[in-house]
mmCIF file of C-alpha atoms and ligand atoms in Angstrom:
data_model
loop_
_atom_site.group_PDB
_atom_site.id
_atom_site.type_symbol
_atom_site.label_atom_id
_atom_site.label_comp_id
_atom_site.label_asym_id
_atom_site.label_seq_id
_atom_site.Cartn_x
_atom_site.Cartn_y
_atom_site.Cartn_z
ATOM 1 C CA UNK T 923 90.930 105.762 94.664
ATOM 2 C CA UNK T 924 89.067 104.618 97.481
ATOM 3 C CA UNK T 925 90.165 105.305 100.838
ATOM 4 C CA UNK T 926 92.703 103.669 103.337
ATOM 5 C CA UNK T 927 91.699 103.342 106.912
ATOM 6 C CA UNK T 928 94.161 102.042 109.574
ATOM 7 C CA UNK T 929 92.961 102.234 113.247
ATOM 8 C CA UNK T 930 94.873 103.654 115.654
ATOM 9 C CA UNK T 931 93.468 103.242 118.889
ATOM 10 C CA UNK T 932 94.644 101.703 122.325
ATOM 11 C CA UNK T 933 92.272 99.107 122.542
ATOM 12 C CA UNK T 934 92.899 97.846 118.854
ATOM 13 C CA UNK T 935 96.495 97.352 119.561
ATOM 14 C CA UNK T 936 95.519 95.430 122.847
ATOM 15 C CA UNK T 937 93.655 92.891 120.730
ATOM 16 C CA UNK T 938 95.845 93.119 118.078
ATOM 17 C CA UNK T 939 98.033 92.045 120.860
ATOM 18 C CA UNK T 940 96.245 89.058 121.892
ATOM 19 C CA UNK T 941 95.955 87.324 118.454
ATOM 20 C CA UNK T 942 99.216 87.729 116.999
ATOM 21 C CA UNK T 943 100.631 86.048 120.204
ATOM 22 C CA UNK T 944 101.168 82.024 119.597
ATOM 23 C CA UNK T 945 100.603 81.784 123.387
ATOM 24 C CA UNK T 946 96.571 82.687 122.476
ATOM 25 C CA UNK T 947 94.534 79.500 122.450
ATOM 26 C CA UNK T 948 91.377 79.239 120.361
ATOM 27 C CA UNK T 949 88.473 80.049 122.198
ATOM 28 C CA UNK T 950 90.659 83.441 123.335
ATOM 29 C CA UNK T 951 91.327 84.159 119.774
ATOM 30 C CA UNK T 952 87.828 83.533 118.511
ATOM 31 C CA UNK T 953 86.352 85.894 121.016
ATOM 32 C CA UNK T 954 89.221 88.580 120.485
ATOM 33 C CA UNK T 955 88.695 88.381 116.562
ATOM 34 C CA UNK T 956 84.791 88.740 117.351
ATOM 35 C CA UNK T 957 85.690 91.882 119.942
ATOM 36 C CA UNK T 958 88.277 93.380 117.083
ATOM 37 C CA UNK T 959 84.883 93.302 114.234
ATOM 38 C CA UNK T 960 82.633 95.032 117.130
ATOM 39 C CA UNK T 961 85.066 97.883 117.504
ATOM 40 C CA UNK T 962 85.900 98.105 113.317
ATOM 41 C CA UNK T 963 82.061 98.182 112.816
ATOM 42 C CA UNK T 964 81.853 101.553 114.679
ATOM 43 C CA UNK T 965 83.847 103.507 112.182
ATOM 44 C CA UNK T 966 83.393 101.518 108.992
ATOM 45 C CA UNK T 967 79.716 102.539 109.128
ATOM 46 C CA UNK T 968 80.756 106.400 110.240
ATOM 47 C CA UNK T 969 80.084 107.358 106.932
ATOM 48 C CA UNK T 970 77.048 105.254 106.009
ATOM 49 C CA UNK T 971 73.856 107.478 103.930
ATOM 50 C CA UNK T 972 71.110 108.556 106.343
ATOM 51 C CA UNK T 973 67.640 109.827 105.864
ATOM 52 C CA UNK T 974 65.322 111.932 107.896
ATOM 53 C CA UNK T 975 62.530 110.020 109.879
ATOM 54 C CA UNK T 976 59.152 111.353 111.402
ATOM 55 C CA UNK T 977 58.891 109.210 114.998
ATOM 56 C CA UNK T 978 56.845 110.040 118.015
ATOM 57 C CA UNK T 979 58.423 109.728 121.368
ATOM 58 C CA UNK T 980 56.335 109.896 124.601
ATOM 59 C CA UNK T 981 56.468 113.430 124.635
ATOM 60 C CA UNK T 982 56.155 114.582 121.184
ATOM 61 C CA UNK T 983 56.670 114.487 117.290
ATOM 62 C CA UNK T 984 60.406 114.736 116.183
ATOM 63 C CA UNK T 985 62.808 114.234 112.795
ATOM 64 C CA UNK T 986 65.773 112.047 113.239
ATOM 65 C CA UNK T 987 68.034 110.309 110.976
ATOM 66 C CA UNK T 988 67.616 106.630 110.583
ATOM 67 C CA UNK T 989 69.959 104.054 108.253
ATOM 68 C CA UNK T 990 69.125 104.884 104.455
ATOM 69 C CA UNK T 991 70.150 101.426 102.729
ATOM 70 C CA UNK T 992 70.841 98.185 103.503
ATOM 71 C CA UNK T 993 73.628 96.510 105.113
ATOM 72 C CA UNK T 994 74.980 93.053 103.871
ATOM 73 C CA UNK T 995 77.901 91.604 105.623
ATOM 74 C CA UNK T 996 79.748 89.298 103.222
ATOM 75 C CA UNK T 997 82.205 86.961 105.067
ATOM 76 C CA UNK T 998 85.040 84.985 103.011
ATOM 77 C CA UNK T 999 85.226 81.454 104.462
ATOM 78 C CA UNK T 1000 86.504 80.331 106.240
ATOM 79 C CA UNK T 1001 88.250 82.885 108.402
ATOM 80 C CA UNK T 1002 86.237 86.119 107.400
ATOM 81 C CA UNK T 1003 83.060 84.366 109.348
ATOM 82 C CA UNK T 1004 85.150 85.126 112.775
ATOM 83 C CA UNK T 1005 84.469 88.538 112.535
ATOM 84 C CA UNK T 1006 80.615 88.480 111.515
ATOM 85 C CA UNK T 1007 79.076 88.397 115.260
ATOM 86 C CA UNK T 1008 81.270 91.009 116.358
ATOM 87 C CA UNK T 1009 79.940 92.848 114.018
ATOM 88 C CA UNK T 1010 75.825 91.591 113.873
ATOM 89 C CA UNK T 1011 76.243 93.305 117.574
ATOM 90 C CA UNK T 1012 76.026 96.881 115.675
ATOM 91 C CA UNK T 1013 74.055 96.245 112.747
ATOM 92 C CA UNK T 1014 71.704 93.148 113.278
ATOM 93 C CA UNK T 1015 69.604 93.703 110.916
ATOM 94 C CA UNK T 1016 72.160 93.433 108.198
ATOM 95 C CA UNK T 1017 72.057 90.297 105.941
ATOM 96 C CA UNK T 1018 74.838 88.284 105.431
ATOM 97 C CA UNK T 1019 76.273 86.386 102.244
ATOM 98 C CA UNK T 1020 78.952 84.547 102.109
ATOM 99 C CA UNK T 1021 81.930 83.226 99.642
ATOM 100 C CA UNK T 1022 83.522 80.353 99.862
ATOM 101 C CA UNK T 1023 87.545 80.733 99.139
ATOM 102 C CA UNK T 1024 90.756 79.316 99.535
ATOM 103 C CA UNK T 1025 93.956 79.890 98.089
ATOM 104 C CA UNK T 1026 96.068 77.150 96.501
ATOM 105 C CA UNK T 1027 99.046 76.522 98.077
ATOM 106 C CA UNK T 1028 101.396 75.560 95.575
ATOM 107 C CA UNK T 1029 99.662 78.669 93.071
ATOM 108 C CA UNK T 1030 98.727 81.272 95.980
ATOM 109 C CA UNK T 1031 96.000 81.839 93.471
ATOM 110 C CA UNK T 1032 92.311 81.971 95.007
ATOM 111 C CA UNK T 1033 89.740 78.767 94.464
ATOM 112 C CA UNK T 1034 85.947 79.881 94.784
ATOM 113 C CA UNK T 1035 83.810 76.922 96.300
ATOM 114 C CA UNK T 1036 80.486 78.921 97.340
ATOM 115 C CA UNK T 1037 79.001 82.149 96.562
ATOM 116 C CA UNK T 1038 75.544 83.240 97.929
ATOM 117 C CA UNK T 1039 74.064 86.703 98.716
ATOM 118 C CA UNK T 1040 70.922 88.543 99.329
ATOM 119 C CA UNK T 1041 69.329 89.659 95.955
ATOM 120 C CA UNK T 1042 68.573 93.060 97.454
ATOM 121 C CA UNK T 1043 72.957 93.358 97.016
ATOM 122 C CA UNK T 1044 72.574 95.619 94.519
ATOM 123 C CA UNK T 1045 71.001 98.336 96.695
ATOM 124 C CA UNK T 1046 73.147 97.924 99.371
ATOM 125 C CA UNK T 1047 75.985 98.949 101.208
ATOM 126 C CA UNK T 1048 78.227 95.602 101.227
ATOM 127 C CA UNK T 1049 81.048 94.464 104.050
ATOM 128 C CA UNK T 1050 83.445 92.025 102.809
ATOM 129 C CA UNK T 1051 85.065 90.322 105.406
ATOM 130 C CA UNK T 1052 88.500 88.819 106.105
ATOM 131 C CA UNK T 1053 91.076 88.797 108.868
ATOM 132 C CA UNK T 1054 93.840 88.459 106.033
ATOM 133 C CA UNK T 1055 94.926 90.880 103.620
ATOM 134 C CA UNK T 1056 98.005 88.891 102.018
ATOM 135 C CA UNK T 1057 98.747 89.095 98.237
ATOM 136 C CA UNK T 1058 95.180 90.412 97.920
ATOM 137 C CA UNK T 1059 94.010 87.848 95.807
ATOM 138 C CA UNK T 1060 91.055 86.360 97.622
ATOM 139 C CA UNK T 1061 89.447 89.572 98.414
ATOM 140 C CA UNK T 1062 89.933 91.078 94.932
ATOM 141 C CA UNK T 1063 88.621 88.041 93.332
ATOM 142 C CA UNK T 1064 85.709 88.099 96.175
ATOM 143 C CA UNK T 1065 84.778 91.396 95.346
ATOM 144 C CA UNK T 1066 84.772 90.802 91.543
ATOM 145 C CA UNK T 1067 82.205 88.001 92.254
ATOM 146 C CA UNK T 1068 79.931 90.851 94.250
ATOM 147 C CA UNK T 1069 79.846 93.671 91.475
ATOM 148 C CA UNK T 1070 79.209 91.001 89.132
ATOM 149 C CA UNK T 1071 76.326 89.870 91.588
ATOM 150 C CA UNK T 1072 75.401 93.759 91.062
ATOM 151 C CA UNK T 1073 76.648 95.308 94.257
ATOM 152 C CA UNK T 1074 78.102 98.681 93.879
ATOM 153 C CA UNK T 1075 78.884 100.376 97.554
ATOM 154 C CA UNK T 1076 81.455 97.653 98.370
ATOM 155 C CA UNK T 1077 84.269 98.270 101.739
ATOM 156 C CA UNK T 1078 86.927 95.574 102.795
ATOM 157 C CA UNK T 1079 87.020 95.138 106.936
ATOM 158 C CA UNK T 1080 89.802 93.393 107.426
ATOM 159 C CA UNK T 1081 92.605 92.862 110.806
ATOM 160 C CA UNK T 1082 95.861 92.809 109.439
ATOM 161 C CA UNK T 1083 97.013 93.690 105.812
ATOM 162 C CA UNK T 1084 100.681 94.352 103.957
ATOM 163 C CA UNK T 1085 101.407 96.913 101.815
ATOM 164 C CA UNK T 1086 101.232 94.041 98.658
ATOM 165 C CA UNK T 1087 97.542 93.478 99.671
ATOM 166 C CA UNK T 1088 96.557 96.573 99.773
ATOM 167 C CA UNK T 1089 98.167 97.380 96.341
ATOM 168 C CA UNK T 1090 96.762 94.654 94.693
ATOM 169 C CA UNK T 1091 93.139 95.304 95.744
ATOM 170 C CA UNK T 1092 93.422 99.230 95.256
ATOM 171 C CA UNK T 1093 94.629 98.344 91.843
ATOM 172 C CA UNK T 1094 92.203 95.776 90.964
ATOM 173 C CA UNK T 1095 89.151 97.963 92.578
ATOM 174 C CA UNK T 1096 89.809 101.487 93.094
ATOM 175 C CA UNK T 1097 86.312 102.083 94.318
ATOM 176 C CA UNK T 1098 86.607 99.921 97.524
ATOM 177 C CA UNK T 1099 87.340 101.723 101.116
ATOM 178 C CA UNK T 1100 89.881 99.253 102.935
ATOM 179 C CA UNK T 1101 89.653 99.337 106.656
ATOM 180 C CA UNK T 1102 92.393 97.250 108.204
ATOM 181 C CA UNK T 1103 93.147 96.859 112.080
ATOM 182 C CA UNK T 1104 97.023 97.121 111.137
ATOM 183 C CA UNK T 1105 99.133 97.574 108.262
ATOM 184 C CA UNK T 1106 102.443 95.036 108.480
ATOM 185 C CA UNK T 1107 105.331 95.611 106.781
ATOM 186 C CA UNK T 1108 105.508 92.441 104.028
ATOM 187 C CA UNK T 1109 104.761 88.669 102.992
ATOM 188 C CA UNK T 1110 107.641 86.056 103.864
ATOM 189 C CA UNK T 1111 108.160 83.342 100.706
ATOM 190 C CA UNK T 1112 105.186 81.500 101.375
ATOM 191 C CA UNK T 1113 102.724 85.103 101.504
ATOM 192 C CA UNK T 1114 102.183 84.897 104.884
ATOM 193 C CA UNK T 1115 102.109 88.281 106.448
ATOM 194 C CA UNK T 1116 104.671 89.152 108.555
ATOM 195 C CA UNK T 1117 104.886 89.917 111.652
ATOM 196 C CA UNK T 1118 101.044 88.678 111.080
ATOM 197 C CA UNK T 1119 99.063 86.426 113.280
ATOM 198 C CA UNK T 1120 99.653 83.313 111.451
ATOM 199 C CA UNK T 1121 96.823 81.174 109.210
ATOM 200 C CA UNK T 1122 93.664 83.007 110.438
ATOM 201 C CA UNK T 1123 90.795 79.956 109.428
ATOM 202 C CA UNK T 1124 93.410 77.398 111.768
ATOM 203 C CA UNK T 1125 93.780 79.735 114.703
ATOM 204 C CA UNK T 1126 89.809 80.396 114.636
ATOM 205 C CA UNK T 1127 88.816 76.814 114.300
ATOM 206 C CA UNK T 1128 91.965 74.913 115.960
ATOM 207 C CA UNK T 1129 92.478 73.301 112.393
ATOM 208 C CA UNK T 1130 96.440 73.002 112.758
HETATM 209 C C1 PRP O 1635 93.316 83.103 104.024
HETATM 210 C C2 PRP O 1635 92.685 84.416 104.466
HETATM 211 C C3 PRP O 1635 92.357 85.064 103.153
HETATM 212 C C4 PRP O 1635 93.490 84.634 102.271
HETATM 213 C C5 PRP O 1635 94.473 85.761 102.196
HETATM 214 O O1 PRP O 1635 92.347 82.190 103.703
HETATM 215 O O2 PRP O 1635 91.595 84.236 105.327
HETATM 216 O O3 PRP O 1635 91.104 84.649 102.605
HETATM 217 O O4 PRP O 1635 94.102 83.496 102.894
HETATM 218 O O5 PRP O 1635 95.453 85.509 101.258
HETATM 219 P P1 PRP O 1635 95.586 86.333 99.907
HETATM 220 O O6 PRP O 1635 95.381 87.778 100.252
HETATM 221 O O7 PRP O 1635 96.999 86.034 99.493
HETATM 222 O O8 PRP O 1635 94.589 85.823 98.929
HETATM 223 P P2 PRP O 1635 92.675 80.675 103.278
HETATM 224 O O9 PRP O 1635 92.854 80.594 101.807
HETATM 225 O O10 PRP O 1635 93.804 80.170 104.108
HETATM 226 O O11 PRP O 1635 91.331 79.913 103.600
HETATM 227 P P3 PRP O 1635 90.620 79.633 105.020
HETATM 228 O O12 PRP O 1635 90.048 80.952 105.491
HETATM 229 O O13 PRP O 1635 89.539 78.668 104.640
HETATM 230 O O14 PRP O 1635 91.622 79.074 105.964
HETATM 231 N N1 URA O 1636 96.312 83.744 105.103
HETATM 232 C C1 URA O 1636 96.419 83.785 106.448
HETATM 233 O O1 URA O 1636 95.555 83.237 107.159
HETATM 234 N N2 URA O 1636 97.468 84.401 106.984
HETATM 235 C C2 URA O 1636 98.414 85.014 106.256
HETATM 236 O O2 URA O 1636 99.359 85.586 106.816
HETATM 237 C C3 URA O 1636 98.290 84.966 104.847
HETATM 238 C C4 URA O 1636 97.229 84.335 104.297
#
């Protein structure tokens, strides 16, 4: 099973804070989401492979570890492309695909509209992104479309999850680490997350 992250830090729940509030107006949500991906990216990529690399500094020849593979960020639009500058700011060389989703609203169940990634996936450590971990649906189904794509190192970053999400895409893909900002308690009857921070995409991009 692959492993369950939930960060636990003071400046986490400060910007946790700040985008669950209705009070918090676009352009402060935007750049708190972006802030809330910087400080994820840190210890999502903790673990990340690592190989030795002869470099010459002004003074003399040394060994140090450099990045071993590839990083592809892979946003799900709308709202998982809030989080992808925050997180360019630690790895910019990483590539980034993207997959277009939205869930039905009547259904719940997830409609794909885009899918494009690097062809050097397979090879690579991949970053799905999404603020929203709700019935699970969209990410599971996401990540489906990536292994079929060939990737094979595959971690969800997302803010805020339930205990149904997480659940759903453990069961549908044990191999994936989840990393979630915070873990809240359930899904009201229309699978929003609650307490939650509302509809993610409409809060980033004033849609509502
Ligand atoms: C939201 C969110 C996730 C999905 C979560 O996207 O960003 O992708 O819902 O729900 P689930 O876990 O039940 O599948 P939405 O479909 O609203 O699209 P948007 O990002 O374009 O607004
Ligand atoms: N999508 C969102 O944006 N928010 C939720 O709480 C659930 C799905």
């Amino acid at each position: 099973m692959g492993k369950l992250k939930i960060f636990d830090h003071p400046l986490m729940h400060h910007k946790l804070a700040i985008i669950r509030s209705k009070e918090t107006n676009t352009k402060q949500f935007r750049e708190t989401v972006d802030e809330i991906g910087a400080l994820m990216a840190y210890e999502v990529t903790r673990d990340l492979p690592t190989e030795n690399v002869e470099i010459e500094t002004p003074l003399a020849k040394t060994t140090i570890p450099m990045l071993a593979k590839e990083v592809v960020i892979v946003p799900i639009l709308r709202a998982g492309l809030g989080m992808v500058s925050g997180i360019q700011q630690l790895i910019p060389t990483a590539k980034v695909g993207h997959v277009g989703m939205y869930r039905d609203e009547e259904t719940l169940l997830p409609n794909q509209y885009y899918f494009k990634v690097p062809p050097t996936i397979n090879n690579a450590t991949v970053l799905v992104l999404d603020p929203m971990l709700a019935t699970g649906g969209s990410v599971a189904a996401a990540v489906t479309l990536l292994k079929k794509a060939g990737a094979k190192d595959i971690r969800f970053v997302g803010i805020v999850g339930c205990p149904v999400g997480v659940e759903a895409l453990q069961k549908a893909h044990a191999d994936v680490d989840i990393y979630l900002a915070a873990l809240d308690p359930e899904l009201n009857e229309k699978s929003y997350i609650v307490p939650g921070l509302g509809d993610a995409g409409d809060r980033l991009y004033g849609t509502k």
